[in-house]
Amino acid sequence: MRKTLSLAAVVTAAAALVAVPGVSSAATPKPEVQWVTCPTDVGLPGLECGKLQLPLDYRKPQGRKTEVMITRLASKNPAQRKGILLTNPGGPSEGLTFPAVLKAVGLPQSVLDSYDVIGMDPRGIGYSSPSTCDMTEEQMADGSVPPYANNSAEVRQRAAEVKKIAEQCLKSSSADELPYNTTANIARDMDSVRAALGEKKASFLGYSYGSYLGSVFATLFPKTSDRVVIDSNLPPGGWDVEGGRLMGRGVEDTFPDFAKWAAAHPEYGLGTTPQQVRAKFFDLAARLDEKPSVEGIDGRLFRFLNFTGLYATGDAAFAKLAASWKAFDTGQPQPPQEYPEVPRVQALLAGRLNVMCGDSAWPSSVRTYERNVEIDRLRHPMFGAGAANIQPCAFFPKPVEKQVLPSDRGPRNVLLVQNERDPATPLAGAQSTRRAFGDRAAMITIDQGGHGAYVFGKNTCANDKVTEYLLGGRRPNDTKCAAQTG
């Protein structure tokens, strides 16, 4: 039977959840992990899989449960083991394979020896009681970052599209879980995982959206959070309306790195100065709006592909992006692309929407988004009118719990890691989060571009300082790491 989220249900949930703090293990029955065979697509070498039945609503610990799946990459060195390291890859998205990903990209062996590295599919996503919004393939292809809006009419058209998605979410079979699939409850789930694994404290490593999750975890659980490392940081409010708009600034911050590189590689024909490369961007966007590419890519999608293309930096990444531009410029087919398979896309996007829309109140007036788009099209012309565009959250019920913001009350155990130029989570947002934590936090700022710093970036200064903190617990002071060449 389909479950529609009624106004009465929202009001009831609100009464139960208003101002819910972090819930201590004493307030809920101690959860247990049921160790199970890993699903086929999660069964990577060294990973163990487990399930926990956790409260859907932590105000009613004896009530309805939600199932959360975790993985463990256990330390092979018991003498060196310090505890557990909870991880999150961002998104919000699936995280079961993330411990194996971290190992593959170079998480130091000393860290792997010191911790059992824990992955988790957040509630509502992947194998953890997945959500649905009954989206069509076309709706799922739209993703979770809005398209660039050339004018107010396109904002209104987008509003009609996302209103339908919101209505589908609110009428879906998982609609009654929607008020509880929030970052605050995911943080409570993480503390429940800690308790279930018999640990007094848990350390954390999270990227992108995971930075906000780590902030909430450290805020709600100052006594049980140990060493908290948050990388590629969202502003204090997470992925709210202002956090989303910052992506426009992020593209402007990061693009000069690519423009400088492309100007130094005239074989791509994109210009011989950074200014000419930037002008080529706007030329291509306008031409593709008028006549899409042979693959049907228009100017809006070109802008989005450029945004995601700036996530990685360096010769290989920039050469790939430049080759794509050259194909657009010359009317040739795009170079072959390898896109990672994303299983269970329905649950991924629906779960992501639940978290985004449940964490904070989004403006409900379409005119607000029209105004934001007008402002950001001028302020950040490359992608601002996409980042500021309307989301389905405009048509969701108001959150049932007060938004959790970083607190400066607690131990000095938070370390932010941040590239100076990041297309998705720019430095300005990280600086805001750093200020919100006060003396609880320090930040390592790295003179490099791209999304993801620790182990995903190759800056030895930053990587060594984060590793030293995870191993020894002595948090560095605010530090700037110079660009690393060669």
XYZ file of C-alpha atoms in Angstrom:
486
model
C 0.000 0.000 0.000
C 1.354 3.434 -0.909
C 1.951 5.822 1.965
C 1.202 9.504 1.452
C 2.907 11.920 3.822
C 0.004 14.003 5.103
C 0.130 17.328 6.895
C -1.076 15.562 10.031
C 1.845 13.168 9.856
C 4.261 16.047 9.497
C 2.768 17.843 12.500
C 2.915 14.657 14.566
C 6.518 14.075 13.595
C 7.357 17.683 14.367
C 5.947 17.400 17.860
C 8.137 14.373 18.496
C 11.343 15.729 17.006
C 11.568 19.429 17.810
C 15.006 20.299 19.224
C 16.119 16.666 19.538
C 19.776 16.682 20.610
C 22.266 13.891 20.118
C 20.831 10.788 21.724
C 23.215 9.008 24.068
C 23.546 5.250 24.030
C 21.971 5.213 27.480
C 18.725 6.515 25.989
C 18.343 3.655 23.546
C 18.796 -0.099 23.750
C 22.318 -1.062 22.730
C 22.155 -1.999 19.047
C 23.680 -5.163 17.706
C 25.426 -5.858 14.418
C 24.266 -8.859 12.437
C 27.211 -9.854 10.268
C 26.034 -11.044 6.864
C 27.362 -12.005 3.458
C 28.141 -8.881 1.455
C 26.048 -8.131 -1.635
C 27.839 -9.065 -4.848
C 28.675 -5.488 -5.814
C 30.026 -4.734 -2.342
C 32.070 -7.879 -1.806
C 35.510 -6.339 -2.251
C 38.603 -7.960 -0.710
C 38.822 -7.435 3.026
C 35.327 -6.021 3.516
C 32.900 -7.504 6.034
C 29.230 -6.526 5.944
C 26.797 -6.059 8.781
C 23.251 -4.864 9.398
C 21.775 -2.945 12.308
C 18.159 -2.278 13.234
C 18.096 1.321 14.463
C 15.281 3.651 15.554
C 13.590 5.402 12.677
C 12.745 8.149 15.188
C 15.307 8.424 17.993
C 12.667 10.024 20.207
C 10.899 6.658 20.112
C 13.795 4.215 20.549
C 11.449 1.274 21.119
C 9.374 2.101 18.066
C 9.733 1.425 14.380
C 13.171 0.511 13.087
C 15.137 1.333 9.976
C 17.811 -0.985 8.652
C 21.322 0.363 8.184
C 24.092 -1.597 6.479
C 27.773 -1.109 7.273
C 31.080 -2.516 6.116
C 34.290 -3.039 8.044
C 37.844 -3.123 6.730
C 39.457 -4.498 9.845
C 42.947 -3.654 11.015
C 45.400 -6.517 10.519
C 47.628 -5.225 13.290
C 45.923 -5.680 16.687
C 48.903 -4.269 18.577
C 48.624 -0.956 16.718
C 44.830 -0.724 16.494
C 43.392 2.457 18.095
C 39.695 2.082 17.359
C 37.292 2.664 14.477
C 37.318 5.262 11.710
C 33.836 6.020 10.412
C 33.886 7.264 6.816
C 31.609 9.008 4.336
C 32.318 9.712 0.641
C 29.890 12.621 0.253
C 26.753 12.799 -1.825
C 24.764 11.908 0.242
C 25.467 8.604 -1.471
C 26.318 4.971 -0.888
C 29.339 4.388 1.320
C 29.736 0.643 1.758
C 32.687 0.319 -0.608
C 34.365 3.540 0.526
C 36.868 1.868 2.910
C 38.140 -0.181 -0.037
C 38.227 2.946 -2.221
C 40.291 4.789 0.394
C 42.727 1.900 0.552
C 42.996 1.806 -3.250
C 43.747 5.530 -3.593
C 46.450 5.459 -0.949
C 45.141 5.663 2.608
C 48.418 5.024 4.443
C 49.038 1.545 5.771
C 49.713 3.073 9.172
C 46.091 4.340 9.239
C 44.769 0.989 8.019
C 46.734 -0.687 10.820
C 45.459 1.777 13.409
C 41.744 1.572 12.656
C 38.962 -0.655 11.592
C 37.707 1.499 8.710
C 33.899 1.578 8.638
C 31.694 2.317 5.633
C 27.950 2.910 5.779
C 25.057 3.400 3.415
C 23.183 6.282 5.076
C 19.574 5.544 5.961
C 17.355 5.744 2.886
C 20.192 5.073 0.438
C 21.584 1.937 -1.193
C 21.191 -1.109 1.023
C 19.989 0.873 4.072
C 16.166 0.838 3.909
C 16.205 2.510 0.477
C 13.880 5.366 -0.377
C 11.999 5.922 -3.604
C 10.387 8.855 -5.354
C 9.146 6.703 -8.255
C 11.230 8.790 -10.646
C 11.222 8.216 -14.370
C 14.482 7.652 -16.230
C 14.300 11.223 -17.484
C 13.879 12.545 -13.938
C 16.777 10.444 -12.674
C 18.999 11.658 -15.516
C 18.433 15.184 -14.248
C 20.487 14.330 -11.153
C 20.656 16.549 -8.085
C 22.510 19.630 -9.387
C 20.072 21.935 -11.214
C 20.581 22.902 -14.862
C 21.741 26.373 -15.867
C 18.789 28.718 -16.341
C 19.169 31.284 -19.123
C 16.137 33.274 -17.981
C 13.251 33.375 -15.513
C 11.035 31.350 -17.839
C 13.446 28.432 -17.548
C 13.346 28.716 -13.752
C 9.553 28.481 -13.852
C 9.718 25.521 -16.203
C 12.161 23.831 -13.843
C 9.830 24.627 -10.927
C 7.011 22.696 -12.562
C 9.316 19.729 -13.136
C 10.701 19.567 -9.607
C 7.288 20.143 -8.038
C 6.196 16.910 -9.694
C 9.239 15.104 -8.270
C 8.443 16.426 -4.797
C 4.828 15.273 -5.104
C 6.041 11.814 -6.142
C 8.332 11.658 -3.109
C 5.496 12.630 -0.789
C 3.204 9.943 -2.229
C 5.768 7.162 -2.496
C 5.888 3.910 -0.550
C 8.695 5.339 1.622
C 7.069 8.740 2.235
C 6.412 8.099 5.915
C 10.171 7.693 6.489
C 10.959 11.026 4.845
C 10.936 13.244 7.978
C 13.547 11.046 9.656
C 16.078 10.616 6.841
C 18.187 13.582 7.906
C 21.844 14.276 8.568
C 21.142 14.545 12.296
C 19.689 11.037 12.327
C 22.508 9.698 10.144
C 24.923 11.090 12.747
C 22.897 9.346 15.460
C 23.110 6.157 13.415
C 26.901 6.541 13.312
C 27.037 6.847 17.086
C 24.841 3.754 17.318
C 27.314 1.917 15.090
C 30.077 2.988 17.461
C 28.141 1.622 20.423
C 27.276 -1.610 18.615
C 30.954 -2.200 17.850
C 31.820 -1.769 21.513
C 33.860 1.412 21.112
C 33.883 4.271 23.631
C 34.746 6.753 20.885
C 34.815 6.878 17.102
C 36.963 8.889 14.716
C 35.576 10.171 11.423
C 36.778 10.962 7.905
C 34.278 12.524 5.504
C 34.348 14.398 2.216
C 32.034 16.973 0.608
C 28.536 16.311 2.053
C 30.437 14.117 4.522
C 31.992 17.304 5.883
C 28.569 18.448 7.077
C 27.818 14.975 8.437
C 31.092 15.114 10.366
C 30.237 18.578 11.672
C 26.872 17.339 12.917
C 28.450 14.205 14.434
C 31.042 16.281 16.312
C 28.321 18.717 17.456
C 25.790 16.157 18.659
C 28.349 13.781 20.141
C 31.264 15.772 21.555
C 31.955 13.079 24.166
C 32.051 10.101 21.802
C 33.579 11.689 18.717
C 37.349 11.293 18.709
C 39.440 12.614 15.784
C 37.193 14.267 13.221
C 38.612 15.057 9.769
C 36.313 16.826 7.316
C 37.484 17.449 3.760
C 36.144 19.618 0.901
C 33.878 21.454 3.250
C 30.343 22.685 2.907
C 29.330 25.850 4.788
C 27.851 25.476 8.292
C 24.329 24.748 7.009
C 25.406 21.908 4.746
C 23.715 21.502 1.371
C 21.036 24.107 1.972
C 19.976 26.775 -0.499
C 23.078 28.902 0.153
C 25.424 25.926 0.176
C 24.096 24.952 -3.232
C 24.555 28.455 -4.602
C 28.223 28.377 -3.620
C 28.891 25.962 -6.489
C 28.675 28.955 -8.823
C 31.517 30.606 -6.955
C 33.433 27.328 -6.888
C 33.522 27.106 -10.676
C 34.808 30.685 -10.919
C 37.496 29.908 -8.318
C 38.663 26.743 -10.070
C 38.343 27.527 -13.775
C 41.488 29.714 -14.003
C 43.637 26.617 -13.356
C 42.187 24.939 -16.440
C 42.292 28.124 -18.507
C 45.991 28.572 -17.762
C 46.677 24.945 -18.677
C 44.648 25.070 -21.911
C 46.366 28.296 -22.991
C 49.714 26.532 -22.601
C 48.506 23.677 -24.858
C 47.611 25.325 -28.203
C 47.097 21.927 -29.841
C 43.521 21.996 -28.497
C 42.754 25.314 -30.206
C 40.970 26.837 -27.225
C 43.019 30.049 -27.036
C 46.538 31.153 -26.295
C 45.721 33.174 -23.165
C 43.519 32.328 -20.164
C 41.204 35.170 -21.204
C 40.737 33.605 -24.636
C 39.996 30.218 -23.082
C 37.352 31.799 -20.850
C 35.827 33.546 -23.874
C 35.775 30.175 -25.672
C 33.680 28.757 -22.816
C 30.915 31.304 -23.322
C 31.169 30.960 -27.101
C 30.687 27.181 -26.904
C 27.800 27.477 -24.435
C 25.980 29.917 -26.718
C 26.616 27.850 -29.850
C 25.425 24.640 -28.192
C 22.282 26.371 -26.945
C 21.557 27.340 -30.538
C 22.566 23.981 -32.017
C 23.237 21.010 -29.709
C 26.148 18.668 -30.389
C 25.849 15.429 -32.337
C 25.129 13.731 -28.988
C 22.339 16.208 -28.219
C 24.334 18.135 -25.612
C 23.128 21.730 -25.312
C 24.708 24.715 -23.599
C 23.129 23.900 -20.248
C 24.565 20.395 -20.209
C 27.921 21.691 -21.471
C 28.097 23.987 -18.441
C 27.316 21.074 -16.120
C 29.935 18.840 -17.758
C 32.480 21.615 -17.329
C 31.518 21.886 -13.648
C 32.073 18.177 -13.025
C 35.163 18.196 -15.243
C 36.857 20.556 -12.800
C 36.545 18.074 -9.909
C 39.923 16.605 -10.896
C 43.030 18.578 -11.809
C 46.399 17.895 -13.409
C 47.542 17.078 -16.910
C 45.413 13.971 -17.461
C 42.184 15.524 -16.168
C 42.699 18.811 -17.997
C 43.634 17.035 -21.237
C 40.380 15.073 -21.043
C 38.354 18.249 -20.523
C 40.222 20.095 -23.289
C 39.628 17.235 -25.730
C 35.917 17.421 -24.951
C 35.879 21.161 -25.623
C 37.767 20.667 -28.882
C 35.183 18.150 -30.061
C 32.381 20.598 -29.281
C 34.285 23.387 -31.034
C 34.892 21.412 -34.227
C 31.549 19.629 -34.379
C 33.104 16.211 -33.834
C 31.779 13.372 -31.658
C 32.833 13.464 -28.049
C 35.850 11.315 -27.067
C 34.890 7.986 -25.484
C 33.977 8.489 -21.853
C 34.004 6.023 -19.002
C 31.180 6.615 -16.592
C 31.104 4.669 -13.325
C 28.062 2.496 -12.862
C 25.817 3.857 -10.129
C 23.624 1.037 -8.813
C 20.230 1.702 -7.296
C 20.023 5.228 -8.721
C 16.390 5.587 -7.634
C 17.270 5.075 -3.973
C 20.370 7.230 -4.293
C 18.568 10.279 -5.659
C 15.468 9.856 -3.504
C 17.551 9.398 -0.366
C 19.672 12.392 -1.270
C 16.580 14.552 -1.722
C 15.187 13.443 1.616
C 18.372 14.508 3.390
C 18.771 17.816 1.554
C 15.140 18.769 2.043
C 14.875 17.462 5.599
C 17.951 19.222 6.965
C 16.874 22.816 6.386
C 13.981 24.964 5.206
C 14.274 25.947 1.538
C 12.480 29.002 0.125
C 9.060 28.034 -1.200
C 8.592 31.022 -3.516
C 9.552 30.398 -7.145
C 10.222 34.113 -7.432
C 13.019 33.761 -4.841
C 14.832 31.348 -7.158
C 14.221 33.589 -10.167
C 15.862 36.421 -8.238
C 18.760 34.234 -7.044
C 19.371 33.053 -10.597
C 19.351 36.624 -11.910
C 21.891 37.672 -9.276
C 24.186 34.672 -9.663
C 24.114 34.752 -13.475
C 25.874 38.111 -13.167
C 27.964 37.317 -10.097
C 29.195 33.896 -11.269
C 28.408 33.770 -15.004
C 29.899 30.366 -15.770
C 27.591 28.281 -13.549
C 25.852 30.553 -11.025
C 22.492 30.384 -12.809
C 22.611 26.591 -12.462
C 23.705 26.393 -8.844
C 21.006 28.900 -7.814
C 18.207 27.186 -9.736
C 15.214 25.691 -7.970
C 15.301 22.275 -6.287
C 12.459 19.889 -5.328
C 13.078 20.975 -1.725
C 11.058 24.121 -2.466
C 7.951 21.911 -2.459
C 8.779 19.645 0.505
C 7.222 20.070 3.956
C 9.219 22.139 6.403
C 11.785 20.119 8.389
C 10.510 18.552 11.570
C 13.738 19.155 13.471
C 15.734 22.312 14.001
C 18.757 22.428 11.724
C 21.989 21.305 13.406
C 24.820 23.811 12.991
C 28.457 23.384 14.037
C 29.078 24.228 17.678
C 32.181 25.708 19.297
C 31.370 23.836 22.509
C 33.344 20.639 22.909
C 36.832 19.206 22.524
C 39.357 20.586 20.068
C 39.078 17.580 17.805
C 37.951 18.888 14.390
C 40.386 19.237 11.485
C 39.191 20.757 8.213
C 41.117 20.019 5.011
C 40.416 22.289 2.073
C 41.713 22.999 -1.422
C 41.861 26.726 -2.125
C 40.075 26.141 -5.441
C 37.204 23.654 -5.324
C 34.318 23.728 -7.848
C 31.704 22.164 -5.574
C 32.681 23.234 -2.056
C 34.676 26.449 -2.389
C 37.031 27.869 0.196
C 34.511 30.509 1.309
C 32.188 27.826 2.675
C 35.000 26.032 4.481
C 36.102 29.276 6.099
C 32.561 29.805 7.395
C 32.519 26.338 8.945
C 35.957 26.900 10.448
C 34.697 30.092 12.104
C 31.566 28.354 13.369
C 33.637 25.743 15.207
C 35.841 28.376 16.840
C 38.679 26.909 18.904
C 37.341 23.396 18.406
C 38.754 23.333 14.865
C 41.809 24.044 12.765
C 42.078 24.076 8.986
C 44.695 22.948 6.504
C 44.381 25.053 3.349
C 46.108 23.755 0.211
C 47.203 25.774 -2.812
C 45.594 23.470 -5.356
C 42.337 22.895 -7.182
C 39.915 20.012 -7.329
C 37.339 18.341 -5.123
C 38.868 16.097 -2.474
C 42.215 16.693 -0.772
C 43.388 14.037 1.711
C 44.784 11.007 -0.194
C 42.779 11.984 -3.301
C 45.144 14.922 -3.766
C 48.885 14.435 -3.879
C 49.988 17.258 -1.614
C 52.504 15.698 0.769
C 52.272 18.550 3.278
C 48.509 18.113 3.747
C 48.483 14.330 3.581
C 51.226 14.003 6.177
C 49.554 16.399 8.616
C 46.194 14.622 8.404
C 47.830 11.234 8.818
C 49.789 12.453 11.826
C 46.561 13.674 13.433
C 44.739 10.388 12.815
C 47.660 8.437 14.258
C 48.771 10.612 17.149
C 45.738 12.737 17.981
C 47.700 15.973 18.086
C 45.761 18.358 15.913
C 47.841 20.888 13.963
C 47.166 24.604 14.098
C 45.736 26.421 11.074
C 48.185 25.674 8.269
C 48.689 26.600 4.641
C 50.303 24.022 2.352
C 52.044 25.316 -0.759
C 51.343 23.954 -4.224
C 53.271 20.820 -5.012
C 54.843 20.414 -8.427
C 56.218 17.320 -10.100
